mmCIF file of C-alpha atoms in Angstrom:
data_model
loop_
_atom_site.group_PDB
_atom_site.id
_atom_site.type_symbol
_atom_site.label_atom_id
_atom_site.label_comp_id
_atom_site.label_asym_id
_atom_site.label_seq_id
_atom_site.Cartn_x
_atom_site.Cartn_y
_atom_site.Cartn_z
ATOM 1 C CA UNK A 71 0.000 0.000 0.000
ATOM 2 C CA UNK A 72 3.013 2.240 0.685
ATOM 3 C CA UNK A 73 4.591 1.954 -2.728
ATOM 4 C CA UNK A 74 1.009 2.826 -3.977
ATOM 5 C CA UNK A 75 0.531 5.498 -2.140
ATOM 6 C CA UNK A 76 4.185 6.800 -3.053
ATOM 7 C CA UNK A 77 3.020 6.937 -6.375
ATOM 8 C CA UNK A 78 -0.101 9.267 -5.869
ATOM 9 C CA UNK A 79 2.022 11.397 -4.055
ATOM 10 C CA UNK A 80 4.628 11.927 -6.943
ATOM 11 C CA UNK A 81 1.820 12.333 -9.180
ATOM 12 C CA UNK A 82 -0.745 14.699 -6.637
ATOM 13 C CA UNK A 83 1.753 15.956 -4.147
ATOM 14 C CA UNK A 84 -0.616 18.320 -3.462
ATOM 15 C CA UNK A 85 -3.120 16.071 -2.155
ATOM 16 C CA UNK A 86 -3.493 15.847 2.095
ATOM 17 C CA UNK A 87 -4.581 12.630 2.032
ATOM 18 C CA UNK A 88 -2.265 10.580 0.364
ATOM 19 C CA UNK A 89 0.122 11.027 3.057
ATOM 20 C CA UNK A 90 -2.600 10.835 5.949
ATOM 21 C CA UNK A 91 -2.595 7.039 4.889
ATOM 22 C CA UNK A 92 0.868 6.844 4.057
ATOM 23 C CA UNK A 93 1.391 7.255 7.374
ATOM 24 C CA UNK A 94 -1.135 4.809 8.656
ATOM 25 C CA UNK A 95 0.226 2.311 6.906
ATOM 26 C CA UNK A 96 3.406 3.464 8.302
ATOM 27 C CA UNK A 97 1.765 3.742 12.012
ATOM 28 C CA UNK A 98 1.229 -0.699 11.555
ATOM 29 C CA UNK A 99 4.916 -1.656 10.527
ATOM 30 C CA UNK A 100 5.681 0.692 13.668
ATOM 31 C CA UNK A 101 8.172 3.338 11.338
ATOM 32 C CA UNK A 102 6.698 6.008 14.230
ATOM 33 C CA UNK A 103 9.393 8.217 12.778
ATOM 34 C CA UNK A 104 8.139 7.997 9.149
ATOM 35 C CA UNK A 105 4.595 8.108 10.677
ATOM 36 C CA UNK A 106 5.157 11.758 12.089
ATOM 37 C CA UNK A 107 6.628 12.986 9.289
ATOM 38 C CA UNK A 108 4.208 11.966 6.742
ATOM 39 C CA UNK A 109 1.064 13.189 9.226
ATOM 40 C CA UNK A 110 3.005 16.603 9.296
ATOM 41 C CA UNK A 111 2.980 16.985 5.655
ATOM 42 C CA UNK A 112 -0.561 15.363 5.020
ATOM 43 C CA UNK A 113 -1.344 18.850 7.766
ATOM 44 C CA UNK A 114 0.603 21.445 5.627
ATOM 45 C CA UNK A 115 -1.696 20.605 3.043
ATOM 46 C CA UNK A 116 -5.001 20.310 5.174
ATOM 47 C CA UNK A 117 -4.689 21.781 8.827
ATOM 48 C CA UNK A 118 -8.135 20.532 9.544
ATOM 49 C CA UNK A 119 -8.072 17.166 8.818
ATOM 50 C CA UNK A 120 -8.953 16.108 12.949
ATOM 51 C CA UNK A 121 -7.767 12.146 12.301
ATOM 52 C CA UNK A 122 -4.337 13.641 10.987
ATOM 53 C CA UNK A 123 -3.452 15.085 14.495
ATOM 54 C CA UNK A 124 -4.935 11.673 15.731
ATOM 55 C CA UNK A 125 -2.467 9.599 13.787
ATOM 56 C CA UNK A 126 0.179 11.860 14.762
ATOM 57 C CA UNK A 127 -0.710 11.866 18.270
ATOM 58 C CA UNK A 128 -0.413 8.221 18.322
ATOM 59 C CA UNK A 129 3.182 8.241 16.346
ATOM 60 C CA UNK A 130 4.607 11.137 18.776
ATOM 61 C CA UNK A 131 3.470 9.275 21.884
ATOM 62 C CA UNK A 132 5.059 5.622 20.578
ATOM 63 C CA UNK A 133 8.127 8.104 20.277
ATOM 64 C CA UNK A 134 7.762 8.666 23.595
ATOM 65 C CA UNK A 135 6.940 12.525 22.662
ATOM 66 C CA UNK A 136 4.319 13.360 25.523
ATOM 67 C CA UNK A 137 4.325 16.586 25.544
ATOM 68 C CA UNK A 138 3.575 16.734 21.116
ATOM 69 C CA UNK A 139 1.031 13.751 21.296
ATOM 70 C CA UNK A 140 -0.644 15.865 23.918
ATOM 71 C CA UNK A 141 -0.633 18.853 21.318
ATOM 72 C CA UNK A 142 -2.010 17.111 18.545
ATOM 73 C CA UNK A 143 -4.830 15.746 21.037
ATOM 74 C CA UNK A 144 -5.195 18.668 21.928
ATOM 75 C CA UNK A 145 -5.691 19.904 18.320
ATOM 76 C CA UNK A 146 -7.623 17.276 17.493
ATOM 77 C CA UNK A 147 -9.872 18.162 20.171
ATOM 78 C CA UNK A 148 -10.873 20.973 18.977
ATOM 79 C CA UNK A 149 -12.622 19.942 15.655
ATOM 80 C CA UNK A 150 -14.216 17.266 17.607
ATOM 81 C CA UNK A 151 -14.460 18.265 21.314
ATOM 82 C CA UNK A 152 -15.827 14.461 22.616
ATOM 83 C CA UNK A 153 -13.980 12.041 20.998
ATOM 84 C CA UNK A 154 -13.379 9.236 22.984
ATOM 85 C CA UNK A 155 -10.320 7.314 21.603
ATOM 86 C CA UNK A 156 -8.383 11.331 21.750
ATOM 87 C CA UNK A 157 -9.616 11.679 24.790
ATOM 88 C CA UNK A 158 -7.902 8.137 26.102
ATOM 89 C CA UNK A 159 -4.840 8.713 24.608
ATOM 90 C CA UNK A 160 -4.275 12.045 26.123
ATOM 91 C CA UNK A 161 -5.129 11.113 29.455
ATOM 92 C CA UNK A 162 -2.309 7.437 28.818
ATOM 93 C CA UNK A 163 0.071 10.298 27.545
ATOM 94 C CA UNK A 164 -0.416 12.286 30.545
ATOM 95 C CA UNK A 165 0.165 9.196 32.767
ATOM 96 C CA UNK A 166 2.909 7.953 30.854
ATOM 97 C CA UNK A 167 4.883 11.429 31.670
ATOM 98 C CA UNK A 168 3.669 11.218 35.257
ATOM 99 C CA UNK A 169 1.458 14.364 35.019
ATOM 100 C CA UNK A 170 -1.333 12.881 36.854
ATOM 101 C CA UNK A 171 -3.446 16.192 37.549
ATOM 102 C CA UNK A 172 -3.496 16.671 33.534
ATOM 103 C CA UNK A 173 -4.372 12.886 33.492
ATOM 104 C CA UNK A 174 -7.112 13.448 35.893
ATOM 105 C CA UNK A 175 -8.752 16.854 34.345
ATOM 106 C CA UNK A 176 -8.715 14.388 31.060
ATOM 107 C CA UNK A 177 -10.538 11.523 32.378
ATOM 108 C CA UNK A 178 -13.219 14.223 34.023
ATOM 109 C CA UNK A 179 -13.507 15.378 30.449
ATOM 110 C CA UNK A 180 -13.912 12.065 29.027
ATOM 111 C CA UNK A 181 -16.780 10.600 31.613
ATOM 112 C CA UNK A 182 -18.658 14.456 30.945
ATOM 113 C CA UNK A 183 -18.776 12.976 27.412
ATOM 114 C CA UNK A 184 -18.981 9.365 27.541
ATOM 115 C CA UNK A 185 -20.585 8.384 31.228
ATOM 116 C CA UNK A 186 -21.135 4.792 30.248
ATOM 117 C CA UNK A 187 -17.851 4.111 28.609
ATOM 118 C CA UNK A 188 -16.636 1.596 31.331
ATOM 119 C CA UNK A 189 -12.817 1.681 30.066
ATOM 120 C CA UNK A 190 -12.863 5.052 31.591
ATOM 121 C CA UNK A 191 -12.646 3.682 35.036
ATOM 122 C CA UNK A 192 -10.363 1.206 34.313
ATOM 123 C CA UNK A 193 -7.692 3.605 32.727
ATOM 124 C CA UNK A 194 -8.043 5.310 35.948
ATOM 125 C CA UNK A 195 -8.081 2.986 37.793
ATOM 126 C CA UNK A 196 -4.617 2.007 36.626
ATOM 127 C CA UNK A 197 -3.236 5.650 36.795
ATOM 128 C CA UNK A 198 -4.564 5.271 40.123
ATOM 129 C CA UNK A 199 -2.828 2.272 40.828
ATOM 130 C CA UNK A 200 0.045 3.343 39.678
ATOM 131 C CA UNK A 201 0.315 6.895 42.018
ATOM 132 C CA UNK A 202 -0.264 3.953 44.649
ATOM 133 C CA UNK A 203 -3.957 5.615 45.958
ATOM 134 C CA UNK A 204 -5.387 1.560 46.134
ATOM 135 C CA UNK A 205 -8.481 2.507 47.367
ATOM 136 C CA UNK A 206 -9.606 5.270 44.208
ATOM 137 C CA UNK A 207 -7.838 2.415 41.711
ATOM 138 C CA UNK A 208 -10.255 -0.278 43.951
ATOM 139 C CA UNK A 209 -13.530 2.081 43.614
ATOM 140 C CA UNK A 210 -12.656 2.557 39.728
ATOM 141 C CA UNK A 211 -12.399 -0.981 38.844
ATOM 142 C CA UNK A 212 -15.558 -2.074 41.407
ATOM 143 C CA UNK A 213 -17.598 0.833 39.088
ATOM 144 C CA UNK A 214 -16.126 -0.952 35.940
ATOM 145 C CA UNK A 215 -17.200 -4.025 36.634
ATOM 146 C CA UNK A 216 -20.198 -2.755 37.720
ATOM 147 C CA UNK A 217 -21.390 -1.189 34.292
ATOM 148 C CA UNK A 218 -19.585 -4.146 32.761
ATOM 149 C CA UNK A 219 -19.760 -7.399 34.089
ATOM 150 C CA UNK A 220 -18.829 -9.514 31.386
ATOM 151 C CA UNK A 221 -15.099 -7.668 30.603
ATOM 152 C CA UNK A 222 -12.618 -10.244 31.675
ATOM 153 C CA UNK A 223 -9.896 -7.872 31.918
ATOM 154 C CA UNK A 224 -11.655 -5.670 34.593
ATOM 155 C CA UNK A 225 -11.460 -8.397 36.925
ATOM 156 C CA UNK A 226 -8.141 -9.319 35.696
ATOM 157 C CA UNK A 227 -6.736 -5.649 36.765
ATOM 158 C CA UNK A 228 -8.876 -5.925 40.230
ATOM 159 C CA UNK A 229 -7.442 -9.268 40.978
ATOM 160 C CA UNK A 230 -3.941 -7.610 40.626
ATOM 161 C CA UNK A 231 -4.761 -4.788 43.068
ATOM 162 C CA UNK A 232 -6.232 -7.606 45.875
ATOM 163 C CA UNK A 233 -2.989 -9.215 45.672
ATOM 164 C CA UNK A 234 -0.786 -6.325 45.927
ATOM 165 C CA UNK A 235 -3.245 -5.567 48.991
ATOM 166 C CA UNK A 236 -2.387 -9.280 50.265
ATOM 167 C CA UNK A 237 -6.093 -10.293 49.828
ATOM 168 C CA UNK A 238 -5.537 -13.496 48.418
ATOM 169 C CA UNK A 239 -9.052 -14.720 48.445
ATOM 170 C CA UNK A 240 -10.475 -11.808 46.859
ATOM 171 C CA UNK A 241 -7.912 -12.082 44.264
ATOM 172 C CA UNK A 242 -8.661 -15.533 43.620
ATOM 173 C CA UNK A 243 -12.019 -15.326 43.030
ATOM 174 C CA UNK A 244 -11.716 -12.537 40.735
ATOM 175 C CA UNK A 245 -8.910 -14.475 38.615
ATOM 176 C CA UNK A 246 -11.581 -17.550 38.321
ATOM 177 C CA UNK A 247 -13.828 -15.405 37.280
ATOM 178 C CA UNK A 248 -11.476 -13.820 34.700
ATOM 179 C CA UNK A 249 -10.833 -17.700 33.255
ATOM 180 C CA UNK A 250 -14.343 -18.193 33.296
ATOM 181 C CA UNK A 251 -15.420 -15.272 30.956
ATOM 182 C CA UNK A 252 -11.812 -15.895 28.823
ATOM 183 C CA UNK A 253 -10.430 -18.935 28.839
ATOM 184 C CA UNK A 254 -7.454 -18.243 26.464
ATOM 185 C CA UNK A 255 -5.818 -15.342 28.153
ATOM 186 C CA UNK A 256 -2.573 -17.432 29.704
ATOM 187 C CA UNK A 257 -1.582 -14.294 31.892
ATOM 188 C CA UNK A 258 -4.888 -15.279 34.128
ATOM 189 C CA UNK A 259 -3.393 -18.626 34.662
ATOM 190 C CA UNK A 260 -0.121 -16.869 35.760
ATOM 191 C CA UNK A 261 -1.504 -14.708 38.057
ATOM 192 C CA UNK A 262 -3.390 -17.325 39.491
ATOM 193 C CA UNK A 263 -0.691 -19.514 39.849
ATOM 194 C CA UNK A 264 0.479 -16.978 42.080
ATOM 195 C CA UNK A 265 -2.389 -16.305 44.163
ATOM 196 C CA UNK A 266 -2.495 -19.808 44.773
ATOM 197 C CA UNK A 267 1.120 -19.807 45.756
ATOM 198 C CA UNK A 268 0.843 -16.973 48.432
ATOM 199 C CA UNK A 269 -2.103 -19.377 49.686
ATOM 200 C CA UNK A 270 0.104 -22.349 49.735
ATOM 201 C CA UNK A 271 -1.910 -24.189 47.169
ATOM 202 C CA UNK A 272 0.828 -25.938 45.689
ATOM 203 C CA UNK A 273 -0.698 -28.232 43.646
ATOM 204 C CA UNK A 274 -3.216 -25.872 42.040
ATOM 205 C CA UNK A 275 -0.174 -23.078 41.601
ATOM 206 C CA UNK A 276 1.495 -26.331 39.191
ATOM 207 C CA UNK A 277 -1.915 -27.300 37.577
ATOM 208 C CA UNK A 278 -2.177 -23.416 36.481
ATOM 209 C CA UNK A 279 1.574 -23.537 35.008
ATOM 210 C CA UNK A 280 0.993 -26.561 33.345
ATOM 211 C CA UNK A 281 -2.048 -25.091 31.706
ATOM 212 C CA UNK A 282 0.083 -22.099 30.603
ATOM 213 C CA UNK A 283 2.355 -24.034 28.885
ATOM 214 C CA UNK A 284 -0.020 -26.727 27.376
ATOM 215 C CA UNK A 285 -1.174 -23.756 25.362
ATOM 216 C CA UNK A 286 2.477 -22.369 24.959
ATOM 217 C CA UNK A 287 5.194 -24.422 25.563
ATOM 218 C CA UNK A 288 7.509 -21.073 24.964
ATOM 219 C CA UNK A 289 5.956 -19.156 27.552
ATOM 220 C CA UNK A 290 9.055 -17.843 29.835
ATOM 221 C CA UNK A 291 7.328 -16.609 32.899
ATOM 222 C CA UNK A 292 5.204 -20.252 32.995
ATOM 223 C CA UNK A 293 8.516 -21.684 32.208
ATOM 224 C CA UNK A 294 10.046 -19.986 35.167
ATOM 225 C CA UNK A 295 7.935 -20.253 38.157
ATOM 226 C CA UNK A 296 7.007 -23.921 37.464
ATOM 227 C CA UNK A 297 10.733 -24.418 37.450
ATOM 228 C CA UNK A 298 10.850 -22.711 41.025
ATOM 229 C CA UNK A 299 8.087 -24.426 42.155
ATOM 230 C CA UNK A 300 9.569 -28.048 41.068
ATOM 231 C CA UNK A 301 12.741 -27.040 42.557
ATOM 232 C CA UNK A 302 10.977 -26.354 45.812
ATOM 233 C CA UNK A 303 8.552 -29.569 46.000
ATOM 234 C CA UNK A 304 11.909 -31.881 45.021
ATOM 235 C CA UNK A 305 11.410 -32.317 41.279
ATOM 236 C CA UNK A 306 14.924 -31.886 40.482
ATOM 237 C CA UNK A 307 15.222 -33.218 37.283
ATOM 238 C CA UNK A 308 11.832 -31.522 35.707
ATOM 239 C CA UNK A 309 12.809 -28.017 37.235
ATOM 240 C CA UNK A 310 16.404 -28.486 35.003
ATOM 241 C CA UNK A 311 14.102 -29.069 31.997
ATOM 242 C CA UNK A 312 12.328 -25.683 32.555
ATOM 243 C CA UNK A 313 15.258 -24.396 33.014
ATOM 244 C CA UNK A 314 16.667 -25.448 30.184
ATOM 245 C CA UNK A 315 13.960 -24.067 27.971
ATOM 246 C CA UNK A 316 14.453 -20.593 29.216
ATOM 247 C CA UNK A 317 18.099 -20.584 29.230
ATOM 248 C CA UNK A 318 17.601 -21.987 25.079
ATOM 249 C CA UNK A 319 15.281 -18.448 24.914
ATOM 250 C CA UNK A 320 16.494 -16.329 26.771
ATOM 251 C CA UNK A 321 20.980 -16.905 26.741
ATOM 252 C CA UNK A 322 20.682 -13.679 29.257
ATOM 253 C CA UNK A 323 18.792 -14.852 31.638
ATOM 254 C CA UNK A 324 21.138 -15.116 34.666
ATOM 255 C CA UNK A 325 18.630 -16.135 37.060
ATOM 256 C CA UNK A 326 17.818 -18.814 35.468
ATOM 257 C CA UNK A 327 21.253 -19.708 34.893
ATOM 258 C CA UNK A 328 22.010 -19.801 38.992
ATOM 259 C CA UNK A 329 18.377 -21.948 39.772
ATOM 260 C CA UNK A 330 19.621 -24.336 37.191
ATOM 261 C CA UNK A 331 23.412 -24.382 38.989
ATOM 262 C CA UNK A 332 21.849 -25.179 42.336
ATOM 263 C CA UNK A 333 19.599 -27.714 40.572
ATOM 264 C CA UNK A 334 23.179 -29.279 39.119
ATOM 265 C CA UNK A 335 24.573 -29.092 42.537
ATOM 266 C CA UNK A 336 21.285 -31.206 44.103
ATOM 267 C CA UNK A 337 21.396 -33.759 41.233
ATOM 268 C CA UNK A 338 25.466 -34.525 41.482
ATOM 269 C CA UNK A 339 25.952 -32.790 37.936
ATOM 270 C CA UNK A 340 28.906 -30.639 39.301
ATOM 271 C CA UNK A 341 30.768 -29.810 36.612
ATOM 272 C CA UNK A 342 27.452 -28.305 34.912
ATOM 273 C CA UNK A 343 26.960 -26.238 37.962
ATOM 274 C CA UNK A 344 30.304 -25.193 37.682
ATOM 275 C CA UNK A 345 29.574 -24.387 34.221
ATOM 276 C CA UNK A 346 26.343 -21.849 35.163
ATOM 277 C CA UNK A 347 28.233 -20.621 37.668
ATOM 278 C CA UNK A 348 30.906 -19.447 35.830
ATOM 279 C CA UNK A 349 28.092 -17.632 33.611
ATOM 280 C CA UNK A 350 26.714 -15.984 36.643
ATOM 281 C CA UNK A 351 29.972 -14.470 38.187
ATOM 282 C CA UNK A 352 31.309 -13.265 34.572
ATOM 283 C CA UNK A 353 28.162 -11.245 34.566
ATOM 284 C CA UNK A 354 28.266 -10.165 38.051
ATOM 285 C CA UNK A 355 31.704 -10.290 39.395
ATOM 286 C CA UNK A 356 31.097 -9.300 42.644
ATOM 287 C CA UNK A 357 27.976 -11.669 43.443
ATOM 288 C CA UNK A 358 29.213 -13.217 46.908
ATOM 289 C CA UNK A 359 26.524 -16.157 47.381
ATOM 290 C CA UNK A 360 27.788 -17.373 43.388
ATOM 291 C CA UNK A 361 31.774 -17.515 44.712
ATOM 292 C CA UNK A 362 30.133 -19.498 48.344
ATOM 293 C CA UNK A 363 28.028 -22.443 45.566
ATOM 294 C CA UNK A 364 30.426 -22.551 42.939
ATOM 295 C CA UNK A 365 33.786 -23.552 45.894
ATOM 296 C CA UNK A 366 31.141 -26.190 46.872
ATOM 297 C CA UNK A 367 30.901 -27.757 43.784
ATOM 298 C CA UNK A 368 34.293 -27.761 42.808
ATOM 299 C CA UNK A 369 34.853 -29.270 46.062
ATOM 300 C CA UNK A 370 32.803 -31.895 45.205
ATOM 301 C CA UNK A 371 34.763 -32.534 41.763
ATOM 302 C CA UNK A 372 38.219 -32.533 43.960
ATOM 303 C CA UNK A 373 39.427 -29.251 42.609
ATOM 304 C CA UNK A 374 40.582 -27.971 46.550
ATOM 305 C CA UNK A 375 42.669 -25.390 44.979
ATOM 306 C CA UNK A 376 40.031 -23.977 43.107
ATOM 307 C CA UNK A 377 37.781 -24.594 45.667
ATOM 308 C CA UNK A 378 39.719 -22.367 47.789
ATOM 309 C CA UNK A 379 40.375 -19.676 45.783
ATOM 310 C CA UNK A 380 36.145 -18.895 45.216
ATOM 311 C CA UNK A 381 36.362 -19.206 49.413
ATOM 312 C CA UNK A 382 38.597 -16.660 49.630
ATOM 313 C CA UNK A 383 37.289 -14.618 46.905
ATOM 314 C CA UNK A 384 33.992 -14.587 49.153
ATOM 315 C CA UNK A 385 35.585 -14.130 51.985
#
């Protein structure tokens, strides 16, 4: 579509909108650069052309150019004073550059217009989260639920808030809830997996990993705490295999690396431990409790002089 439009433009270059969907098209192989500087050029041609500042709003603020993506808002706002979607992404551009107060006039502005638009409350109920007020954030998502009650993600978000509030129950109930409306979304899983963690549900923290990665066996964070959770109920050998698939993934991942060189250690693999180990302290040279495992283990494969050496490093 680009090379299309490239070619009404050398023809017309006097036409606006040519470039206005230039730069959409731009906007979806995320060239945010590009996008800008077509929208500005589609707006020398036609200042009032409201989606224009729109699309440019939404290039500028995946630039991470708050203050402009305001402006174009802003601009956009004027031709068409209620528009929702403008309206959302200037108060998200205002949170995103911590200017809550100019998030919070926004959001006032945008339930004046749209009083039954339940995504209002949970945008600010986010921003509210996120300035740490728990009980405004709570009160948002309770009223989004409340005008929506069949929006998995609202009690996705709320279940996050109980369990940073340590109310695992509450938390719990919302996540099942969540599941039941969506069964697909794997982060519900997660976070459940959690929950039932914290509330020493062991068993149903593993069935909710396992679920996570029947429906993706690449999933990293499933990956990660079921390999945690093996390692802590004894199953050695399985919590390596996670392990292992992260580590094939993600060859930065130095956490993982150090789980899977005390899983070595456990298992009598010492000269892989040593291996992970040796990862681990290249990265971080000065990480003490790496120097105290990895003298251990070459213990254990008779290398005393070596063994010493790490001691004393610690030391």
């Amino acid at each position: 579509s680009i090379q299309y439009f490239n070619q009404v433009i050398k023809s017309k270059p006097w036409l606006a909108e040519p470039y206005f969907y230039r730069e959409v098209a731009k906007i979806n192989l995320d060239d945010f650069k590009g996008a800008e500087e077509d929208c500005t050029l589609c707006l020398q041609r036609n200042p009032f052309l409201t989606q224009a500042y729109y699309a440019r709003g939404i290039a500028r603020q995946s630039q991470e150019k708050y203050d402009e993506a305001i402006d174009d808002y802003q601009k956009g706002l004027e031709f068409k004073p209620e528009d929702r979607q403008m309206l959302v992404n200037m108060a998200v551009a205002f949170i995103q550059k911590k200017d809550y107060n100019g998030a919070e006039k926004t959001f006032d502005d945008l339930m004046t217009a749209h009083p039954k638009y339940s995504m209002n409350y949970m945008t600010r109920g986010a921003m509210y989260l996120e300035k740490g007020d728990t009980l405004k954030a709570l009160a948002d998502y309770n009223k989004a639920i409340e005008m929506d009650p069949y929006y998995a993600p609202a009690y996705g978000n709320r279940a996050i808030l109980h369990y940073q509030m340590d109310d695992y129950k509450d938390a719990l109930a919302d996540l099942n809830e969540a599941l039941r409306l969506d069964t697909r979304e794997s982060g519900y899983y997660i976070n459940r997996g959690l929950v039932r963690y914290q509330m020493n549900d062991l068993r149903g923290a593993m069935a909710d990993y396992d679920q996570v990665i029947s429906m993706d066996s690449r999933n990293l964070i499933a990956r990660f705490n079921r390999g945690l959770l093996r390692f802590q109920v004894g199953d050695n050998n399985r919590a390596i295999e996670d392990f292992d698939v992260v580590i094939q993934q993600e060859p930065d991942n130095y956490m993982a690396y150090y789980n899977r060189a005390l899983l070595r250690f456990e298992t009598g693999d010492y000269r892989g431990a040593v291996q992970d180990y040796d990862v681990v302290l290249k990265q971080y040279p000065t990480f003490l409790p790496g120097f105290v495992s990895r003298s251990e283990a070459k213990r254990k494969l008779g290398d005393n002089v070596g063994a010493d050496r790490d001691y004393w490093a610690a030391i």
